[in-house]
Amino acid sequence: MQRALATHPPQCFSTPQFSPKHHYFHSLPRNKQYPLTLSTSFSLSRELLKVSDSNKQQPQDVNSEIGDDEDELLQEKDFAVDDGVDLGWLPAFPHVLTASMSNFLFGYHIGAQAQSIEEMLLGRFLVGLGIGVNTVLVPVYISEVAPTKYRGSLGTLCQIGTCIGIIASLCLAIPSENDPHWWRTMLYIASVPGFILALGMQFCVESPRWLCKAGRLDEAKNVIENLWGSSEVDKAIKEFASVIKNDGGDLDSSWLELLEEPHSRVATIGGALFVLQQFAGINGVLYFSSLTFKDVGISSSALASLYVGLTNFAGALCALYLMDKQGRQRLLIGSYAGMALSMFLIVYAIIFPMDGEISNNLSILGTILYIFTFAVGAGPVTGLIIPELSSSRTRGKIMGFSFCVHWVFNFLVGLFFLELVEKFGVAPVYGSFGAVSLLAAAFAYFFIVETKGRSLEEIEMSLNPKFQGKRSSE
C-alpha cells in the first residue's frame, strides 16, 4: 500500500434488502474499550492485568513483574505524560500526515478556477487519474496504521487536507485575475506536494495488518510497538492471526465476493452513503459557490469561495475533536440534520418576500452553516466508516467500489447542477438537497452502527458469520 501511494501521487451488482430491525450490525458489542494511553503507574498495573486476563495467560506474579518493568514501560511509547496530556496519536501522526498530502492535492484542484464546464471536466479528468487512486488508498492506509483510540481523529486529516488544499488554491489564484499566464505557475506549485508525497511515503511504515498477512511478523510487531505501544503487540497480533485464519487474506479474494454476506451489506452501505452525500448537494455547492453567492447579492467570487473554504476548514477541525468523542453515527446524523436545516433556511429566504438585506443574510448564513455541518460529519465520516466496517479480506475492493459510486455521482451532480438551477430555480434544487439530507440522517440512524473505540478486527469478528458460528460452537 505504501508503494502504491508513492507510485501514484495524487488524484451486475445485487442489492440486498435491508431490515432496520434485523441486521448483523446490531450484534456489534458496544461496551468493550481498549485504552491505549496509561498515565500513572496504577494505570500501567491495571492495563497489564487486563491484557493478562484477556490473553488467558498462566497465572504469574504480576505485581513483581510490574515492579521490575515499570521504569522501562514508562520510557517506552505508552505515550502519556504526568500532566495528563494524551500523546498516543503522536507516533502515527507523521505517517498519516504524509498520506494526507494526497487530499491536499485533491482540494487544491477542486479550487482550480475553471471558467466553463468544459474546462472543469477536462481538468478533472486529467487530475482524477492520480487522485482516484489515492482517494481509495489513503483512508484504508490511515485506518490500518492509526491506533484504535485515535483512528477517527487521524482519519479526519483527509478532510482537513482537502480543506487546506482548497484554501491554498483560492489564495494562489488571486494573481490570475491580472496575469493570464499565472495558471502555469499554479500547475508548477501543484507538483510540489506530489513530490513530497512520493518521497515521504518511502519513509512511512507499511500497514501492520498487511505485514502480518505477508508473513512478516517481526516487522509487524515492530510497527505496532512504535505506533501503538508495546502493550498492544500481543493482542493485535493475536487478532490479526485470528482474522487471517478464519477469513483468509485479500490476495485470493474476488470481486464476486461483494455479492455475498457480509461483504454485500457493507458494499451497499458504502455505495449508499456516497450516493446520499452527493445528492445532498455538497459538490454542487462547492463547485458553484461563487455563482450561488452572486445570486443572493455577493458579487466577489473570490470572497465567496474564501468564505466557503474557511468554513469547511473550521468544520473539519471540529470533526477532528469530536470524531473519537461523539462517535461516527452521531456525527453523521447531526451533520445531515444540520445540512437539511441549512438548505431549508436558504429556500425560505428565497421564496418568502423579505427585506433584500435580510434575505441575503439568511441565504449566506444557510450556505455557511451547510458547509460547516457537512465538514463536521458527512464529509470525514463517510470515507472513514467504510473501511472500518469492511472485512480485511475485501476492504480494498469495497473501498474501490464505494469510491467508484462516489465519482460517478460526483460527476453527475457537477454536470447537471447548473442546468437544473436554470430550469427549476435555486429554491427547488436546494429544497431537494435538504430532503435528501433528511433521508441520509434516517439512513445513518437505522443502518450505521458505532465503530468508535473498537479495533478493525473486533468489528469484523462481530459482523462476520464465520466468527459468530465459531463462537457459538465454542
Coordinates of C-alpha atoms in Angstrom, one line a residue, residues 24-437:
Y24 CA -25.6 -8.1 11.6
F25 CA -24.6 -4.6 12.7
H26 CA -26.8 -4.7 15.8
S27 CA -24.7 -7.6 17.1
L28 CA -21.7 -5.4 17.5
P29 CA -20.6 -5.2 21.1
R30 CA -20.9 -1.7 22.4
N31 CA -19.2 -1.8 25.8
K32 CA -15.7 -3.0 25.0
Q33 CA -13.0 -0.4 25.1
Y34 CA -9.2 -0.7 24.7
P35 CA -7.5 2.3 26.2
L36 CA -4.1 2.9 24.6
T37 CA -2.8 5.5 27.0
L38 CA -1.5 4.9 30.5
S39 CA -0.8 8.0 32.6
T40 CA 0.2 6.6 36.0
S41 CA 1.8 3.5 37.5
F42 CA -1.6 2.4 38.8
S43 CA -2.9 2.6 35.2
L44 CA 0.0 0.6 34.0
S45 CA -0.7 -2.1 36.5
R46 CA -4.3 -2.3 35.7
E47 CA -3.7 -2.5 32.0
L48 CA -1.2 -5.3 32.4
L49 CA -3.7 -7.2 34.4
K50 CA -6.4 -6.7 31.7
V51 CA -4.0 -7.9 28.9
S52 CA -3.0 -10.9 31.0
D53 CA -6.7 -11.8 31.6
S54 CA -7.8 -11.3 28.0
N55 CA -5.0 -13.5 26.6
K56 CA -5.7 -16.2 29.2
Q57 CA -2.1 -16.5 30.2
Q58 CA -0.9 -18.7 33.0
P59 CA -1.0 -17.2 36.5
Q60 CA 2.1 -15.2 37.4
D61 CA 3.3 -12.7 39.9
V62 CA 2.0 -9.6 38.2
N63 CA 3.0 -7.2 40.9
S64 CA 6.6 -8.4 40.8
E65 CA 6.7 -8.1 37.1
I66 CA 5.3 -4.6 37.2
G67 CA 7.8 -3.6 39.8
D68 CA 10.7 -4.8 37.7
D69 CA 9.5 -3.4 34.4
E70 CA 7.7 -0.2 35.4
D71 CA 10.5 2.2 34.7
E72 CA 11.1 0.5 31.3
L73 CA 7.4 0.7 30.4
L74 CA 7.3 4.4 31.3
Q75 CA 10.2 5.0 29.0
E76 CA 8.5 3.1 26.1
K77 CA 5.9 4.6 23.9
D78 CA 2.8 4.3 26.0
F79 CA 2.5 7.9 25.1
A80 CA 1.4 9.7 28.2
V81 CA 2.9 12.5 30.4
D82 CA 2.4 13.2 34.0
D83 CA 0.3 16.3 33.4
G84 CA -2.4 14.3 31.7
V85 CA -1.7 15.3 28.1
D86 CA -2.6 12.4 25.8
L87 CA 0.1 11.9 23.2
G88 CA -0.9 8.5 22.0
W89 CA -1.6 9.8 18.5
L90 CA 1.8 11.3 18.0
P91 CA 3.9 8.4 16.7
A92 CA 1.4 7.6 13.9
F93 CA 0.8 11.3 13.1
P94 CA 3.8 11.8 10.6
H95 CA 2.8 8.7 8.6
V96 CA -0.9 9.8 8.4
L97 CA 0.1 13.4 7.6
T98 CA 2.2 12.3 4.7
A99 CA -0.5 10.2 3.3
S100 CA -3.0 13.0 3.7
M101 CA -0.9 15.1 1.3
S102 CA -2.8 13.5 -1.5
N103 CA -6.0 15.0 -0.1
F104 CA -4.3 18.4 -0.1
L105 CA -3.8 17.9 -3.9
F106 CA -7.4 16.9 -4.2
G107 CA -8.6 20.1 -2.5
Y108 CA -6.1 22.2 -4.5
H109 CA -7.5 21.0 -7.8
I110 CA -11.1 21.4 -6.6
G111 CA -10.4 25.1 -6.2
A112 CA -8.5 25.3 -9.9
Q113 CA -10.7 28.5 -11.2
A114 CA -12.2 26.9 -14.3
Q115 CA -14.3 29.3 -16.3
S116 CA -16.6 26.8 -18.0
I117 CA -18.0 23.3 -17.6
E118 CA -15.8 22.0 -20.5
E119 CA -12.6 23.3 -18.8
M120 CA -13.6 21.8 -15.5
L121 CA -14.5 18.4 -16.9
L122 CA -11.2 18.2 -18.8
G123 CA -9.1 19.3 -15.9
R124 CA -11.0 17.0 -13.5
F125 CA -10.4 14.0 -15.9
L126 CA -6.6 14.6 -16.0
V127 CA -6.1 15.2 -12.4
G128 CA -8.6 12.5 -11.4
L129 CA -6.3 9.8 -12.9
G130 CA -4.0 10.3 -9.9
I131 CA -6.5 11.4 -7.3
G132 CA -8.8 8.5 -8.0
V133 CA -6.1 6.1 -6.8
N134 CA -5.4 7.8 -3.6
T135 CA -8.9 8.5 -2.5
V136 CA -9.2 4.8 -2.1
L137 CA -5.8 4.0 -0.7
V138 CA -5.4 6.8 1.8
P139 CA -8.4 6.1 4.0
V140 CA -7.5 2.4 4.0
Y141 CA -3.9 3.1 4.9
I142 CA -4.9 5.5 7.7
S143 CA -7.5 3.2 9.2
E144 CA -4.9 0.3 9.3
V145 CA -2.0 2.4 10.7
A146 CA -3.8 4.6 13.2
P147 CA -4.2 3.4 16.8
T148 CA -7.8 2.4 17.6
K149 CA -8.3 5.1 20.1
Y150 CA -7.3 7.9 17.6
R151 CA -8.4 6.3 14.3
G152 CA -11.3 8.8 13.9
S153 CA -9.3 11.9 14.7
L154 CA -6.4 10.9 12.5
G155 CA -8.8 9.9 9.7
T156 CA -10.2 13.4 9.8
L157 CA -6.8 14.6 8.4
C158 CA -8.1 13.6 5.0
Q159 CA -10.8 16.2 5.2
I160 CA -8.5 18.8 6.7
G161 CA -6.0 18.2 3.9
T162 CA -8.8 18.7 1.3
C163 CA -9.9 22.0 3.0
I164 CA -6.3 23.4 3.2
G165 CA -5.8 22.5 -0.5
I166 CA -9.0 24.4 -1.5
I167 CA -7.9 27.4 0.5
A168 CA -4.4 27.3 -0.9
S169 CA -5.7 27.2 -4.5
L170 CA -8.1 30.1 -3.9
C171 CA -5.3 32.3 -2.4
L172 CA -2.8 31.4 -5.1
A173 CA -5.4 32.1 -7.8
I174 CA -5.7 35.7 -6.9
P175 CA -2.9 36.9 -9.3
S176 CA -4.6 35.1 -12.1
E177 CA -7.1 38.0 -12.4
N178 CA -4.3 40.2 -13.7
D179 CA -1.9 37.7 -15.2
P180 CA -3.2 35.5 -18.0
H181 CA -0.2 33.2 -17.7
W182 CA -0.4 32.6 -13.9
W183 CA -2.1 29.3 -14.5
R184 CA 1.3 27.8 -15.4
T185 CA 2.7 28.8 -12.1
M186 CA -0.2 27.2 -10.3
L187 CA 0.4 23.9 -12.1
Y188 CA 4.1 24.1 -11.1
I189 CA 3.1 24.7 -7.5
A190 CA 0.8 21.7 -7.6
S191 CA 3.7 19.4 -8.5
V192 CA 5.5 20.2 -5.2
P193 CA 3.0 18.3 -2.9
G194 CA 3.2 15.4 -5.3
F195 CA 6.9 15.1 -5.0
I196 CA 6.7 15.5 -1.2
L197 CA 4.1 12.6 -1.1
A198 CA 6.2 10.4 -3.3
L199 CA 9.3 11.0 -1.3
G200 CA 7.7 11.0 2.1
M201 CA 5.9 7.7 1.7
Q202 CA 9.3 6.0 1.2
F203 CA 9.9 6.6 4.9
C204 CA 6.4 5.7 6.1
V205 CA 5.6 2.4 7.7
E206 CA 3.7 -0.4 6.0
S207 CA 0.3 -1.4 7.4
P208 CA 0.9 -3.8 10.3
R209 CA -2.1 -5.8 9.1
W210 CA -0.6 -6.2 5.6
L211 CA 2.8 -7.2 7.1
C212 CA 1.1 -9.9 9.1
K213 CA -0.7 -11.2 6.0
A214 CA 2.6 -11.3 4.2
G215 CA 4.2 -13.4 7.0
R216 CA 6.5 -10.6 8.2
L217 CA 5.5 -10.9 11.8
D218 CA 8.7 -9.3 13.3
E219 CA 8.2 -6.2 11.2
A220 CA 4.5 -6.1 12.1
K221 CA 5.4 -6.3 15.8
N222 CA 7.9 -3.5 15.4
V223 CA 5.4 -1.2 13.7
I224 CA 2.8 -1.9 16.4
E225 CA 5.2 -1.3 19.2
N226 CA 6.4 2.0 17.7
L227 CA 3.0 3.4 16.7
W228 CA 0.5 1.8 19.2
G229 CA 2.6 1.0 22.2
S230 CA 4.3 -2.2 23.5
S231 CA 1.2 -3.2 25.5
E232 CA -0.8 -3.7 22.2
V233 CA 1.6 -6.0 20.4
D234 CA 0.4 -9.4 21.6
K235 CA -3.3 -8.5 21.5
A236 CA -3.0 -7.0 18.0
I237 CA -1.0 -9.9 16.5
K238 CA -3.5 -12.4 18.0
E239 CA -6.4 -10.6 16.4
F240 CA -4.7 -10.3 13.1
A241 CA -3.9 -14.1 13.1
S242 CA -7.4 -15.0 14.0
V243 CA -8.9 -13.0 11.2
I244 CA -6.5 -14.3 8.6
K245 CA -7.0 -17.9 9.8
N246 CA -10.8 -17.7 9.6
D247 CA -11.4 -15.4 6.6
G248 CA -8.2 -15.7 4.6
G249 CA -6.1 -13.0 3.0
D250 CA -7.1 -10.4 0.4
L251 CA -4.7 -11.7 -2.3
D252 CA -7.1 -14.5 -3.2
S253 CA -10.3 -12.6 -2.8
S254 CA -12.5 -11.9 -5.9
W255 CA -15.0 -9.1 -6.8
L256 CA -17.8 -11.7 -6.8
E257 CA -17.4 -11.9 -3.0
L258 CA -19.0 -8.5 -2.8
L259 CA -22.3 -10.2 -3.7
E260 CA -22.0 -12.4 -0.6
E261 CA -22.8 -11.6 3.0
P262 CA -21.5 -9.8 5.0
H263 CA -19.5 -8.1 2.2
S264 CA -22.5 -7.2 0.1
R265 CA -24.1 -5.4 3.0
V266 CA -21.1 -3.2 3.7
A267 CA -20.5 -2.6 0.0
T268 CA -24.2 -1.5 -0.4
I269 CA -24.0 0.8 2.6
G270 CA -20.7 2.3 1.3
G271 CA -22.3 3.0 -2.1
A272 CA -25.5 4.3 -0.5
L273 CA -23.5 6.7 1.8
F274 CA -21.8 8.3 -1.2
V275 CA -25.0 8.5 -3.3
L276 CA -26.7 10.3 -0.4
Q277 CA -23.7 12.5 0.1
Q278 CA -23.6 13.7 -3.5
F279 CA -27.4 14.1 -3.9
A280 CA -27.3 16.1 -0.7
G281 CA -25.7 18.7 -2.9
I282 CA -22.2 19.2 -1.4
N283 CA -20.3 19.4 -4.7
G284 CA -23.0 21.4 -6.3
V285 CA -22.5 24.0 -3.6
L286 CA -18.7 23.8 -3.6
Y287 CA -18.1 23.8 -7.3
F288 CA -20.5 26.7 -7.9
S289 CA -20.4 28.5 -4.6
S290 CA -19.4 31.8 -6.3
L291 CA -22.5 31.7 -8.5
T292 CA -24.8 30.9 -5.6
F293 CA -23.4 33.8 -3.6
K294 CA -23.8 36.1 -6.6
D295 CA -27.5 35.2 -6.8
V296 CA -28.0 36.4 -3.2
G297 CA -26.0 39.6 -3.6
I298 CA -22.3 38.8 -3.2
S299 CA -20.6 39.8 -6.4
S300 CA -17.0 38.9 -5.5
S301 CA -16.4 35.2 -6.4
A302 CA -13.1 35.1 -4.7
L303 CA -14.6 36.3 -1.4
A304 CA -17.4 33.9 -1.7
S305 CA -15.1 31.0 -2.3
L306 CA -12.8 32.0 0.5
Y307 CA -15.8 32.0 2.9
V308 CA -16.7 28.5 1.8
G309 CA -13.1 27.3 2.2
L310 CA -12.6 28.7 5.7
T311 CA -15.9 27.4 6.9
N312 CA -15.1 23.9 5.5
F313 CA -11.7 24.0 7.4
A314 CA -13.4 25.1 10.6
G315 CA -15.9 22.3 10.4
A316 CA -13.1 19.8 9.8
L317 CA -11.2 21.0 12.9
C318 CA -14.4 20.4 14.9
A319 CA -14.6 16.9 13.4
L320 CA -11.0 16.2 14.5
Y321 CA -12.0 16.9 18.1
L322 CA -15.4 15.2 18.0
M323 CA -14.8 12.1 15.9
D324 CA -13.5 9.9 18.7
K325 CA -15.6 11.5 21.4
Q326 CA -19.1 11.6 20.0
G327 CA -18.7 8.7 17.5
R328 CA -19.3 8.2 13.8
Q329 CA -23.1 7.6 13.8
R330 CA -24.0 10.6 16.0
L331 CA -21.8 12.9 13.8
L332 CA -23.4 11.6 10.6
I333 CA -27.0 12.1 11.9
G334 CA -26.2 15.6 13.3
S335 CA -24.4 16.6 10.2
Y336 CA -27.1 15.7 7.8
A337 CA -29.8 17.2 10.0
G338 CA -27.8 20.4 10.0
M339 CA -27.4 20.3 6.3
A340 CA -31.2 19.9 5.8
L341 CA -31.9 22.8 8.1
S342 CA -29.4 25.0 6.2
M343 CA -31.0 24.2 2.8
F344 CA -34.5 24.9 4.1
L345 CA -33.3 28.2 5.5
I346 CA -32.0 29.2 2.1
V347 CA -35.2 28.1 0.4
Y348 CA -37.2 30.1 3.0
A349 CA -35.1 33.2 2.3
I350 CA -35.7 32.9 -1.5
I351 CA -39.4 32.0 -1.5
F352 CA -40.8 34.4 1.1
P353 CA -40.5 38.1 0.4
M354 CA -38.5 40.0 2.9
D355 CA -36.2 43.0 3.0
G356 CA -33.4 42.4 0.5
E357 CA -30.6 42.6 3.0
I358 CA -32.3 40.2 5.4
S359 CA -32.9 37.7 2.7
N360 CA -29.3 37.9 1.5
N361 CA -28.0 37.5 5.1
L362 CA -30.3 34.4 5.6
S363 CA -29.0 32.9 2.4
I364 CA -25.4 33.5 3.3
L365 CA -26.0 32.1 6.8
G366 CA -27.6 29.0 5.4
T367 CA -24.8 28.4 2.9
I368 CA -22.1 28.8 5.6
L369 CA -24.0 26.6 8.0
Y370 CA -24.4 23.9 5.3
I371 CA -20.7 23.8 4.5
F372 CA -19.8 23.7 8.2
T373 CA -22.2 20.9 9.2
F374 CA -21.1 18.9 6.2
A375 CA -17.4 19.2 7.2
V376 CA -18.2 18.1 10.8
G377 CA -19.7 14.7 9.8
A378 CA -20.9 13.9 6.3
G379 CA -17.5 14.6 4.8
P380 CA -15.0 12.9 7.1
V381 CA -17.2 10.1 8.5
T382 CA -18.2 8.7 5.1
G383 CA -14.7 7.9 4.0
L384 CA -13.7 6.6 7.4
I385 CA -16.5 4.3 8.4
I386 CA -16.5 2.2 5.2
P387 CA -13.0 0.7 5.7
E388 CA -13.9 0.3 9.4
L389 CA -17.0 -1.8 8.6
S390 CA -15.2 -3.7 5.8
S391 CA -13.5 -7.1 6.4
S392 CA -9.8 -7.4 6.0
R393 CA -10.3 -9.7 3.0
T394 CA -12.4 -7.3 1.0
R395 CA -11.6 -3.9 2.4
G396 CA -9.7 -2.7 -0.7
K397 CA -12.4 -3.9 -3.1
I398 CA -15.3 -2.4 -1.0
M399 CA -13.5 0.9 -0.9
G400 CA -12.8 0.8 -4.6
F401 CA -16.5 0.1 -5.4
S402 CA -17.7 2.8 -3.0
F403 CA -15.5 5.4 -4.4
C404 CA -16.4 4.4 -8.0
V405 CA -20.0 5.2 -6.9
H406 CA -18.8 8.5 -5.4
W407 CA -17.1 9.7 -8.6
V408 CA -19.9 8.7 -10.8
F409 CA -22.5 10.7 -8.8
N410 CA -20.0 13.5 -8.2
F411 CA -19.7 13.8 -12.0
L412 CA -23.5 13.7 -12.5
V413 CA -24.1 16.4 -9.9
G414 CA -21.4 18.7 -11.3
L415 CA -22.7 18.1 -14.9
F416 CA -26.4 18.8 -14.3
F417 CA -26.4 21.2 -11.3
L418 CA -26.4 24.5 -13.3
E419 CA -28.9 23.1 -15.8
L420 CA -31.3 22.2 -13.0
V421 CA -30.9 25.6 -11.4
E422 CA -31.6 27.3 -14.7
K423 CA -34.6 25.2 -15.4
F424 CA -36.2 25.0 -11.9
G425 CA -34.5 27.7 -9.9
V426 CA -32.3 27.7 -6.8
A427 CA -35.1 27.1 -4.3
P428 CA -36.5 23.8 -5.7
V429 CA -32.9 22.4 -6.2
Y430 CA -31.8 23.3 -2.7
G431 CA -35.1 22.1 -1.3
S432 CA -34.3 18.6 -2.8
F433 CA -30.9 18.8 -1.3
G434 CA -32.5 19.3 2.1
A435 CA -34.9 16.4 1.6
V436 CA -32.0 14.1 0.6
S437 CA -30.1 15.2 3.7

